mmCIF file of C-alpha atoms in Angstrom:
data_model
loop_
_atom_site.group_PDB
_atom_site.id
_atom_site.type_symbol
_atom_site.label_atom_id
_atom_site.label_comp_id
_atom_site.label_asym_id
_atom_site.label_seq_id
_atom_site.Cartn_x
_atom_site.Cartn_y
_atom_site.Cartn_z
ATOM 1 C CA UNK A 1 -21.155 3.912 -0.770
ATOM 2 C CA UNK A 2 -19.773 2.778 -3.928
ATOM 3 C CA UNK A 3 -15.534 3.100 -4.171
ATOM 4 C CA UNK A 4 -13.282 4.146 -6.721
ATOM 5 C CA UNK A 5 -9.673 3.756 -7.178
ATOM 6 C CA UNK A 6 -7.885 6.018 -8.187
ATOM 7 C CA UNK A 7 -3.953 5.739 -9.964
ATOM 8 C CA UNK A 8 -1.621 8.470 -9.122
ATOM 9 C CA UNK A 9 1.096 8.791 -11.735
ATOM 10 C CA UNK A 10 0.250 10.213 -15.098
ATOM 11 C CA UNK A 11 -3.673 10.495 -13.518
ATOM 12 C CA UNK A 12 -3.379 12.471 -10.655
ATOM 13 C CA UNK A 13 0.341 13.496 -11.337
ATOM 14 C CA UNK A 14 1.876 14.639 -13.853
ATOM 15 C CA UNK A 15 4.975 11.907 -13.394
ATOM 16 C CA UNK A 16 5.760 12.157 -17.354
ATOM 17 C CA UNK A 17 6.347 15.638 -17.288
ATOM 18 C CA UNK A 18 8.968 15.902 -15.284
ATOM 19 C CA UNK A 19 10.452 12.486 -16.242
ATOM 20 C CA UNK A 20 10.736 14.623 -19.531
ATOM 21 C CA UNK A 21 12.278 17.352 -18.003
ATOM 22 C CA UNK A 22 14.999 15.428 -16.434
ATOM 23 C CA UNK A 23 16.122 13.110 -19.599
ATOM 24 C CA UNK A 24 15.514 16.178 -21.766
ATOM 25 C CA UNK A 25 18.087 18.406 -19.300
ATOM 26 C CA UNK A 26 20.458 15.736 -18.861
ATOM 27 C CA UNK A 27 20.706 14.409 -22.410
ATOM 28 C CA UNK A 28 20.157 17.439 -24.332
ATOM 29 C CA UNK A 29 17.198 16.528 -25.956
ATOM 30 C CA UNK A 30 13.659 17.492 -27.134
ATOM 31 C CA UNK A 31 11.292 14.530 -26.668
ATOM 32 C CA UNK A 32 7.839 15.981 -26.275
ATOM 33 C CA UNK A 33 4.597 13.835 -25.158
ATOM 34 C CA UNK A 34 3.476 14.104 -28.924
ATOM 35 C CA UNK A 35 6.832 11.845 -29.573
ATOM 36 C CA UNK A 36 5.410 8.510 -27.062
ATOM 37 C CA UNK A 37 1.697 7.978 -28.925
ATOM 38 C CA UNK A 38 1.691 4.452 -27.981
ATOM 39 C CA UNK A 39 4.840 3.780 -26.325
ATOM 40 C CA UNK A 40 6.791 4.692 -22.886
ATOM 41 C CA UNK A 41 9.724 6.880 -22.698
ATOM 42 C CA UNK A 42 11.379 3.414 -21.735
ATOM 43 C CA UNK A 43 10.728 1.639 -25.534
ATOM 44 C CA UNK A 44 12.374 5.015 -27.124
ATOM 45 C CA UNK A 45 15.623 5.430 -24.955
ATOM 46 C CA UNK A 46 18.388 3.804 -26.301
ATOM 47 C CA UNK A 47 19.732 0.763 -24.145
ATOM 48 C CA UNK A 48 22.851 2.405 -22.804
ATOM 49 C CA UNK A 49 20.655 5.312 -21.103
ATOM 50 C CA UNK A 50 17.867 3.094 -19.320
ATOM 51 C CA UNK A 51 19.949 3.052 -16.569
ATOM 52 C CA UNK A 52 20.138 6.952 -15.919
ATOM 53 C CA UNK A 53 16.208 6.825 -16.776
ATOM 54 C CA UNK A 54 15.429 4.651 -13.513
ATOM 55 C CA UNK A 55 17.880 6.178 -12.102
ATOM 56 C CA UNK A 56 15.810 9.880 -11.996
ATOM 57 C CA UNK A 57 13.088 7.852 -11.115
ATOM 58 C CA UNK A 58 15.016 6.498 -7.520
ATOM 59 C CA UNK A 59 16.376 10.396 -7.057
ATOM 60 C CA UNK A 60 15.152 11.297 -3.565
ATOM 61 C CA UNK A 61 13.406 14.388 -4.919
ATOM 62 C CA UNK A 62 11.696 12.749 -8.039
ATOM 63 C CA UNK A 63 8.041 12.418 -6.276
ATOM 64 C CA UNK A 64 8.108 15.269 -4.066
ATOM 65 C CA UNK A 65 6.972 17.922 -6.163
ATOM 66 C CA UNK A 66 5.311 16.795 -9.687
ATOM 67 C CA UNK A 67 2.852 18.837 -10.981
ATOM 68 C CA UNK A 68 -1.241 17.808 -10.796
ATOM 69 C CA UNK A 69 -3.201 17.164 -13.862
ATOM 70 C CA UNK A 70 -5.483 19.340 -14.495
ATOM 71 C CA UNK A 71 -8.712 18.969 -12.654
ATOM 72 C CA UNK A 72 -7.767 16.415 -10.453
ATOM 73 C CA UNK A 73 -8.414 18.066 -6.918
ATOM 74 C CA UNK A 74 -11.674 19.919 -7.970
ATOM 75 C CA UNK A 75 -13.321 16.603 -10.035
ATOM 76 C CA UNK A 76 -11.855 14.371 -6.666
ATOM 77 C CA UNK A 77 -13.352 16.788 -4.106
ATOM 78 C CA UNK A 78 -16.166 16.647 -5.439
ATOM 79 C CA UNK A 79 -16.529 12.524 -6.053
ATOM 80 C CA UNK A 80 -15.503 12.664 -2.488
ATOM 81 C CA UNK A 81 -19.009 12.978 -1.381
ATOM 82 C CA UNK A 82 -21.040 10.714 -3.517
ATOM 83 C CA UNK A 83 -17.915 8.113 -3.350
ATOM 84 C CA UNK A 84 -15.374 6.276 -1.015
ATOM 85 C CA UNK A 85 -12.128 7.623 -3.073
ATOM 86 C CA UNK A 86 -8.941 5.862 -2.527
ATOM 87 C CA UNK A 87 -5.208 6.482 -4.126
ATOM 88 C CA UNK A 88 -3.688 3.089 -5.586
ATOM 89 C CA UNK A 89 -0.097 3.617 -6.233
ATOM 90 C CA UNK A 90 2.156 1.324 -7.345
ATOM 91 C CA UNK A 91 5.070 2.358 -5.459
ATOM 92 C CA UNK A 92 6.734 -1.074 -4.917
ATOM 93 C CA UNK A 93 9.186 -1.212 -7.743
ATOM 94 C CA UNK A 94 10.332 2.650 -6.583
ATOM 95 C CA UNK A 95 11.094 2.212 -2.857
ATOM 96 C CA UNK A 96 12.272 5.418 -2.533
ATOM 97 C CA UNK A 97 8.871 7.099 -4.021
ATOM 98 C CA UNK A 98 6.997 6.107 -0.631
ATOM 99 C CA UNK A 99 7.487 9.191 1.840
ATOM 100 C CA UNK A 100 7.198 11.616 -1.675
ATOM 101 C CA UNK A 101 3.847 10.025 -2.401
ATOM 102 C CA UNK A 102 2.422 10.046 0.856
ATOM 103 C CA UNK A 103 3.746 13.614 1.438
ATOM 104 C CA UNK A 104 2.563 14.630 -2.066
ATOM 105 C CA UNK A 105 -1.043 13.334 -1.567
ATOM 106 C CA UNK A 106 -1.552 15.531 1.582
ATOM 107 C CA UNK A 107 -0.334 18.169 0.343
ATOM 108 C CA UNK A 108 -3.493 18.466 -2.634
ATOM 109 C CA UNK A 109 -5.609 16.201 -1.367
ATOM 110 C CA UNK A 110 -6.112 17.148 1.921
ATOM 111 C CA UNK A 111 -9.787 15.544 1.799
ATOM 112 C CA UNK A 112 -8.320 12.228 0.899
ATOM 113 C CA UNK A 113 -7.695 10.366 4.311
ATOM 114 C CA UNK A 114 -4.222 9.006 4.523
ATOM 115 C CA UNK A 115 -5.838 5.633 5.608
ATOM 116 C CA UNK A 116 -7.497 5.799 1.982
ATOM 117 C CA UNK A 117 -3.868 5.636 0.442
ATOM 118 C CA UNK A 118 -2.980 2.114 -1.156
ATOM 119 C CA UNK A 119 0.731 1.698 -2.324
ATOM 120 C CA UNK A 120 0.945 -2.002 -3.899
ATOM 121 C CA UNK A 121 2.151 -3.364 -7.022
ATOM 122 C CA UNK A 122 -0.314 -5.865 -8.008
ATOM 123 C CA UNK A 123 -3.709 -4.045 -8.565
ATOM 124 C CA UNK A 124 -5.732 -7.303 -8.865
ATOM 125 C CA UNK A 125 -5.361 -6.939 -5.329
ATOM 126 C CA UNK A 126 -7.600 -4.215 -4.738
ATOM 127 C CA UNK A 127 -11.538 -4.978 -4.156
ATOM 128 C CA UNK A 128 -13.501 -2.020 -5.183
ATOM 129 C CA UNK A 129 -16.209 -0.672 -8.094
ATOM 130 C CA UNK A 130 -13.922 1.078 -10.557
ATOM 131 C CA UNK A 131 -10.433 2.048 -10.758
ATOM 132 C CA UNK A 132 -8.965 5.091 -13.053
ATOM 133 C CA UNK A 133 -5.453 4.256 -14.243
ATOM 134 C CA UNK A 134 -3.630 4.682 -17.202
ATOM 135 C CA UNK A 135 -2.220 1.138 -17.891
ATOM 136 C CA UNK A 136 -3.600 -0.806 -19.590
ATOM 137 C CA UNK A 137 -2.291 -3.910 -17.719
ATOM 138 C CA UNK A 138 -3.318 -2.594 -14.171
ATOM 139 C CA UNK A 139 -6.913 -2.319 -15.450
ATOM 140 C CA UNK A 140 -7.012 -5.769 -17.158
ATOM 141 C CA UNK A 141 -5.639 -7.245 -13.649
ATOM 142 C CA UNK A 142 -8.474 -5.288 -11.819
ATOM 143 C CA UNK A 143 -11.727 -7.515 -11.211
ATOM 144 C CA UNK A 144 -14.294 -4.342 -11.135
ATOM 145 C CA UNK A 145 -15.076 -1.544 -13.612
ATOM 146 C CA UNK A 146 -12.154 0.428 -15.168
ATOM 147 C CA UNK A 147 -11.329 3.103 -16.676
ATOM 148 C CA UNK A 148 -8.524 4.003 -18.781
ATOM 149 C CA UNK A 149 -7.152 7.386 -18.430
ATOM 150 C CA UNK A 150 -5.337 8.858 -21.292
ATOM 151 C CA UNK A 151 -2.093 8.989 -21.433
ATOM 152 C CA UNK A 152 0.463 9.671 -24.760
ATOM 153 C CA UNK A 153 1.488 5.365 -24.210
ATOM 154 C CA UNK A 154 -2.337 4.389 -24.270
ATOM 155 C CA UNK A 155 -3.352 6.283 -27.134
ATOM 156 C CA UNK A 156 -3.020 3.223 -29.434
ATOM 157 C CA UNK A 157 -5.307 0.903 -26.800
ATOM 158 C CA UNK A 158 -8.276 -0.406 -27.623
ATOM 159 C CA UNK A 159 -11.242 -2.289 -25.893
ATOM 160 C CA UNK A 160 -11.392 -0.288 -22.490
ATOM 161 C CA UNK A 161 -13.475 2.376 -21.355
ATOM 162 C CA UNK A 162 -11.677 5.838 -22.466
ATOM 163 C CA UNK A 163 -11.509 9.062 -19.950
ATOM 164 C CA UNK A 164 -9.278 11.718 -21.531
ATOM 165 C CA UNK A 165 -9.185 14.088 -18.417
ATOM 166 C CA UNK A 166 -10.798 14.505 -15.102
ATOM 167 C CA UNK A 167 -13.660 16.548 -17.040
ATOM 168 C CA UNK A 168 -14.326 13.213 -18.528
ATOM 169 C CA UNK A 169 -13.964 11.627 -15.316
ATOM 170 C CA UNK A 170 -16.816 13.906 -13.971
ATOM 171 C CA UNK A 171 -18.892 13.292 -16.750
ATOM 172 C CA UNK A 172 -18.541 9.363 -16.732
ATOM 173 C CA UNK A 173 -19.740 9.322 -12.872
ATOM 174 C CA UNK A 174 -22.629 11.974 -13.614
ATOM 175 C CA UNK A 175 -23.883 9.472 -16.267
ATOM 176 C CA UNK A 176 -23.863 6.863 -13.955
ATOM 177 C CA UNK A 177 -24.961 8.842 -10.672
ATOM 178 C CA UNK A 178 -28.025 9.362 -13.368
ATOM 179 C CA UNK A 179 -29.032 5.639 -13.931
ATOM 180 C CA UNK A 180 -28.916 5.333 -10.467
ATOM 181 C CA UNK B 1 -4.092 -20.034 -7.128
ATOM 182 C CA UNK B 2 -5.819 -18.664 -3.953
ATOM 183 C CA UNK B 3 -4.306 -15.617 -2.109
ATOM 184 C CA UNK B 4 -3.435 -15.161 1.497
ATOM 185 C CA UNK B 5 -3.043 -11.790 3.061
ATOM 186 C CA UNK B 6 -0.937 -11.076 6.174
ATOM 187 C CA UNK B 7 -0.377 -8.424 8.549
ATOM 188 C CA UNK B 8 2.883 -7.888 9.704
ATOM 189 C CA UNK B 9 2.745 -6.030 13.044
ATOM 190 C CA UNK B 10 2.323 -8.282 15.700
ATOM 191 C CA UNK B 11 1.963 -10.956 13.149
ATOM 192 C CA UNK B 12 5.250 -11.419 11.267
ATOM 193 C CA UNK B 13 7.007 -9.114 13.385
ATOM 194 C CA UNK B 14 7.286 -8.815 17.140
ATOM 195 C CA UNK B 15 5.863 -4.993 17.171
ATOM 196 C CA UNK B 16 4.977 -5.275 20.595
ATOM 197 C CA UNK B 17 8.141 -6.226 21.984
ATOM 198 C CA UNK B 18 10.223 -3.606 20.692
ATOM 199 C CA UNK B 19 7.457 -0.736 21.853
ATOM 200 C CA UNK B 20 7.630 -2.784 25.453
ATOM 201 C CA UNK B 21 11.389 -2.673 25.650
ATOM 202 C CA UNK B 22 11.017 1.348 24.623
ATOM 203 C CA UNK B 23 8.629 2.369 27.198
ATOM 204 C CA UNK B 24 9.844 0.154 30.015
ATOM 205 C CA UNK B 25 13.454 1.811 29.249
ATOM 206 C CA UNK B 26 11.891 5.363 29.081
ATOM 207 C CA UNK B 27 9.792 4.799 32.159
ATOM 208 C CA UNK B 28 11.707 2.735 34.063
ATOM 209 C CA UNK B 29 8.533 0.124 34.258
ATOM 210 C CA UNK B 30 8.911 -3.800 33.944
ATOM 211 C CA UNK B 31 5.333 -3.533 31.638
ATOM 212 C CA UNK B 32 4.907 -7.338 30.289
ATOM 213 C CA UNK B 33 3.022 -9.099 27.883
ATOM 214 C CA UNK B 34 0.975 -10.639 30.469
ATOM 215 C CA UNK B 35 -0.249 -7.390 31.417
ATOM 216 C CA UNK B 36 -1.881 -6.618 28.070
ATOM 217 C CA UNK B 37 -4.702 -9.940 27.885
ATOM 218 C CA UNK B 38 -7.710 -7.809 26.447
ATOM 219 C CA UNK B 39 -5.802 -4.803 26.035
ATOM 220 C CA UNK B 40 -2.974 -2.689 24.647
ATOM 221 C CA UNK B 41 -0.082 -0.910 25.544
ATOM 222 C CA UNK B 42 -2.028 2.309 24.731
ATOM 223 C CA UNK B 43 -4.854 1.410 27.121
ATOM 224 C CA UNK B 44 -2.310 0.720 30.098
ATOM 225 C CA UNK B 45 -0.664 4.297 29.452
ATOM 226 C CA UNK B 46 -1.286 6.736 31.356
ATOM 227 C CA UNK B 47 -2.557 10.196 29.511
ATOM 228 C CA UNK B 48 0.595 11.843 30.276
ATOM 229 C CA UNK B 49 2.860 9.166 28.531
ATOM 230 C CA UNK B 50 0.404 8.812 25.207
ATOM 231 C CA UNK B 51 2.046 11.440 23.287
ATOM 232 C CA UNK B 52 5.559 9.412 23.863
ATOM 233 C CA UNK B 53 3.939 6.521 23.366
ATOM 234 C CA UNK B 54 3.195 7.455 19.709
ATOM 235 C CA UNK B 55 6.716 9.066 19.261
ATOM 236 C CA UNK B 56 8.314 5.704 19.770
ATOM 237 C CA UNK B 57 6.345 4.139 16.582
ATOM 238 C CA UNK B 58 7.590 7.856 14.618
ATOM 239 C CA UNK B 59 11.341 7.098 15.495
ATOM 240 C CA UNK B 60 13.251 6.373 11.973
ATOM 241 C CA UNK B 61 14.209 3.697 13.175
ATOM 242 C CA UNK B 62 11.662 1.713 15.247
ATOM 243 C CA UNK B 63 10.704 -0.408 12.544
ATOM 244 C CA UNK B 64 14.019 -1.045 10.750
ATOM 245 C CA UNK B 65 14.865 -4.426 13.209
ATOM 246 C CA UNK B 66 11.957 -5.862 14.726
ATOM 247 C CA UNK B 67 12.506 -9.505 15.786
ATOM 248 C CA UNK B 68 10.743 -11.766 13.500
ATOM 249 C CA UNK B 69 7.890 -14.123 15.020
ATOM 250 C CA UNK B 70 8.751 -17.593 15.404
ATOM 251 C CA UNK B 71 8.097 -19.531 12.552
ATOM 252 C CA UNK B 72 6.753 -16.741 10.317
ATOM 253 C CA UNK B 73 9.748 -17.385 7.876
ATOM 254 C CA UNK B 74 9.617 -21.472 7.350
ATOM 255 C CA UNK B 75 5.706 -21.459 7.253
ATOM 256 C CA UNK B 76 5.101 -18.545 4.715
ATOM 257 C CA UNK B 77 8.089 -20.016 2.836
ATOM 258 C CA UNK B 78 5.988 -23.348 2.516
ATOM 259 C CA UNK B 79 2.812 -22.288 1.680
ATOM 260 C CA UNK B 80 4.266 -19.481 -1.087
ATOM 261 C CA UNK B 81 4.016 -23.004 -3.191
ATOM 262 C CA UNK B 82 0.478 -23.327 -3.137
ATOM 263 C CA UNK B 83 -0.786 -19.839 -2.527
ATOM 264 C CA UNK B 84 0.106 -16.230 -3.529
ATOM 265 C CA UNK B 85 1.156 -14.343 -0.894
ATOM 266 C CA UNK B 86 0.392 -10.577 0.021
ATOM 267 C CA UNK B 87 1.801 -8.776 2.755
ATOM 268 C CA UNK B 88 -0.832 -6.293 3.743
ATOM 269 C CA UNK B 89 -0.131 -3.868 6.629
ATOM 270 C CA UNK B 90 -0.809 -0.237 8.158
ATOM 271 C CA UNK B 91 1.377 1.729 7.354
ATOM 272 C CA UNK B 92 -0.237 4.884 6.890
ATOM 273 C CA UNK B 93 -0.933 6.305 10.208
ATOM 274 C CA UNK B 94 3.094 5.872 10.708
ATOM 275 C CA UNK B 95 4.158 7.283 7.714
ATOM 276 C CA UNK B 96 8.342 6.889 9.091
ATOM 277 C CA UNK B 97 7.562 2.951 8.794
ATOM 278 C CA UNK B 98 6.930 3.016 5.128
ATOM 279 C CA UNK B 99 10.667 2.877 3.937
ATOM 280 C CA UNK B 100 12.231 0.949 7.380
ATOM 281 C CA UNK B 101 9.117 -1.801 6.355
ATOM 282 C CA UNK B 102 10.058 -2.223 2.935
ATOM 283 C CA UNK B 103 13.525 -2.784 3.945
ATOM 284 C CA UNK B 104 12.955 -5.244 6.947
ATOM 285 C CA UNK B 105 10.340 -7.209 4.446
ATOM 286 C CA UNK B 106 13.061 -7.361 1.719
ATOM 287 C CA UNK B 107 15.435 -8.845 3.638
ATOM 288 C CA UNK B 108 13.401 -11.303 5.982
ATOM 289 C CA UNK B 109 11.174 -12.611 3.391
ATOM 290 C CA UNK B 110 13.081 -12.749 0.031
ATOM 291 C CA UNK B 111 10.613 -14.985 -1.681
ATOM 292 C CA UNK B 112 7.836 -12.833 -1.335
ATOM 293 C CA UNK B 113 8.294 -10.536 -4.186
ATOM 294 C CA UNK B 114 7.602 -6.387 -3.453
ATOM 295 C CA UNK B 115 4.748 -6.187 -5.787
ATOM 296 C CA UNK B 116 2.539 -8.476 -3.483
ATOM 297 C CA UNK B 117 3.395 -5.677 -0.453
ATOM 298 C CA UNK B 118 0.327 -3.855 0.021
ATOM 299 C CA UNK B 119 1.069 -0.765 2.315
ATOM 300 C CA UNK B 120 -2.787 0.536 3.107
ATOM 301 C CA UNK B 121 -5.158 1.936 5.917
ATOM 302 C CA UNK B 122 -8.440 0.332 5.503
ATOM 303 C CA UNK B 123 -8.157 -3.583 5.433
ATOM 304 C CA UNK B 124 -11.405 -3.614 3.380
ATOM 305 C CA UNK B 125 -9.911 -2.457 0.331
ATOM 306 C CA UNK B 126 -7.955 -5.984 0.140
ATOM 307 C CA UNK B 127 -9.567 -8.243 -2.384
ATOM 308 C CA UNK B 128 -8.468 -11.893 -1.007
ATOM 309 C CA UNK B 129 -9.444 -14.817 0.051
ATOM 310 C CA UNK B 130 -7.946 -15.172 3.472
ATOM 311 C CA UNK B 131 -6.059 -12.528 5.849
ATOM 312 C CA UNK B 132 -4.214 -13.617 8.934
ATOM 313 C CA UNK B 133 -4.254 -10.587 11.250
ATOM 314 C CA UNK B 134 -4.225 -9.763 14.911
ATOM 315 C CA UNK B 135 -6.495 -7.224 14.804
ATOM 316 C CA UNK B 136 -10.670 -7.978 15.220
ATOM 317 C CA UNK B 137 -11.026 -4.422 13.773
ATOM 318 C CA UNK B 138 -9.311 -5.359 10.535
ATOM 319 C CA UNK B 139 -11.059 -9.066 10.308
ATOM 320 C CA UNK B 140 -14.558 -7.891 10.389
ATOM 321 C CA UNK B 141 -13.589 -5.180 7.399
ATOM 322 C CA UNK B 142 -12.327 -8.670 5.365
ATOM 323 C CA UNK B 143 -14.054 -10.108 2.646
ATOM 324 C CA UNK B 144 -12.601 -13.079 3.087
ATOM 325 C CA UNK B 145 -12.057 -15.841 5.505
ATOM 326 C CA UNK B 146 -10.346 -14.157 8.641
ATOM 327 C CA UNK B 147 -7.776 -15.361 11.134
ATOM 328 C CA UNK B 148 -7.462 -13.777 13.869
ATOM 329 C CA UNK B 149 -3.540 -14.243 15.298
ATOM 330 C CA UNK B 150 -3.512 -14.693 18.522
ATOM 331 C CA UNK B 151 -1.585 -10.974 20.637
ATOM 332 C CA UNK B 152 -2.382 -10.428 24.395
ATOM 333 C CA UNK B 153 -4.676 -7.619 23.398
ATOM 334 C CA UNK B 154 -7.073 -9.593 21.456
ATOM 335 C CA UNK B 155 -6.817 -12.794 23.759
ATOM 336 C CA UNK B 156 -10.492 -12.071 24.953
ATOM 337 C CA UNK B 157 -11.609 -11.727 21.664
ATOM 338 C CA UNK B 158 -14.751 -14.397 20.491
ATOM 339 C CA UNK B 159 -15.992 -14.867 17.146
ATOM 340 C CA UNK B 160 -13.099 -15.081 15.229
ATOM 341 C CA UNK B 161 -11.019 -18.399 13.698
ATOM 342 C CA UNK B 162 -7.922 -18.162 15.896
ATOM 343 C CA UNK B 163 -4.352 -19.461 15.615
ATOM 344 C CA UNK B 164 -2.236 -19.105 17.844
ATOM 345 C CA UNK B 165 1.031 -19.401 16.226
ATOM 346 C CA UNK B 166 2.635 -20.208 12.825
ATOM 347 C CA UNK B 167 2.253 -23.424 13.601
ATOM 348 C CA UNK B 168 -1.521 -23.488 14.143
ATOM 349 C CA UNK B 169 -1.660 -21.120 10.391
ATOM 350 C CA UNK B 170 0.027 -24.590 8.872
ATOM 351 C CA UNK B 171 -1.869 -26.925 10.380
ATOM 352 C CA UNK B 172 -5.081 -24.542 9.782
ATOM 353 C CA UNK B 173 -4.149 -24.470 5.601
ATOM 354 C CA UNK B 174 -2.728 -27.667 5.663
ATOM 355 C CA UNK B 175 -6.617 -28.743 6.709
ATOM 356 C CA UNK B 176 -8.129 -26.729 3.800
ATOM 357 C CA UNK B 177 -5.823 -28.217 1.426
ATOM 358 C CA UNK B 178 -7.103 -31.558 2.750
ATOM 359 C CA UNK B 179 -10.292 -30.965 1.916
ATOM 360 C CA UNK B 180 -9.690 -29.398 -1.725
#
């Protein structure tokens, strides 16, 4: 059985979102996804509030309940059976994201066995068919077939293989399931 | 440069101790390595004492100050020269260990940085070229070349390149390096 790997933030969750919410709340502002076409919330927040933007990132309760993209669990669920599906997180660089995530992923993806969870930082260290992420860099480090998930900071890549949203995603592996 | 996985129960850190000193405590048993050649603590337990057994590896803080394994510091500190090291354990059955595991990594093994930790279930999602583990299960699901470190569970074990120490891992890659 063939295995894809699948990225959690800003594919499975929506981890922008609520990073919005927070600096918007906090800083009284209005930045809206259509505001980050090809750039992070990171290269548009002025240098003395970076610090409060990792900061909501290391809050205890950051992970724990971010809403799911649309389409995720039903398109998943049903890879599940034609496909080994694992979660590759990077959750290295946010200690504190660990118990959230692993919490978070049983919660909607039940199916998913937890022993199918990968946190890691480096993604060139994961051996399997394709991998769904939405950077850039994590697909270009990954030595099988990717796929770039669209996200407002990716919208000016070029050169990779484009998924808007898991209805793409379900499309992509039909296609192939076909040339099978 | 060529990558090296490792485990770290059992193989960087003295896992088995620390559940020995807890059960002998609980029980008031004098249980010793020596009992365990070709098996493990759980197979020596009797059915009454699993469910304890398990609760010991869920305590918060079971994994926070494991003794280290002789020699695990100097020789991964060495060969982090030649090859890029991942850490690559379980984690995911004991969900508790994820946080006290970072922590105990960070501070034993400063020069490994926490992008190359790769918390997981399923060893054959590791894309490597060698993994030093003490677990047959986990070798045979390896891609790669496949030590097996040498625990009283696995000490009947055949089939497998052994070492028995961090001395024999040095001597083993300072052979390969030899012949490069």
């Amino acid at each position: 059985m063939q295995r894809i790997c699948v990225d959690m933030d800003e594919v499975m969750a929506d981890t922008l979102a609520e990073h919005l919410r927070r600096y918007n709340e906090t800083f009284s502002e209005a930045v809206t996804p259509a505001d980050l076409v090809g750039r992070s919330l990171w290269d548009l927040t002025p240098q003395e509030r970076q610090q409060q933007l990792r900061a909501f990132l290391d809050a205890e309760d950051f992970f724990e309940d971010l809403d799911l993209m649309p389409g995720a669990q039903e398109v998943l669920n049903s890879l599940s059976r034609r496909y080994d599906i694992f979660i590759a997180t990077q959750a290295m660089v946010v200690p504190n994201s660990l118990g959230p995530k692993y919490r978070w992923l049983q919660r909607h993806f039940p199916f998913i066995p937890p022993t199918n969870y990968v946190f890691c930082g480096d993604k060139s260290i994961l051996r399997a068919d394709y991998l769904i992420d939405d950077q850039p860099r994590n697909l270009h480090l990954f030595t099988g077939t990717g796929l770039l998930f669209t996200a407002p900071h990716n919208l000016t890549t070029t050169g990779l293989i484009r998924v808007d949203n898991w209805k793409q995603v379900d499309e992509y592996f039909a296609g192939v399931h076909a040339q099978d």
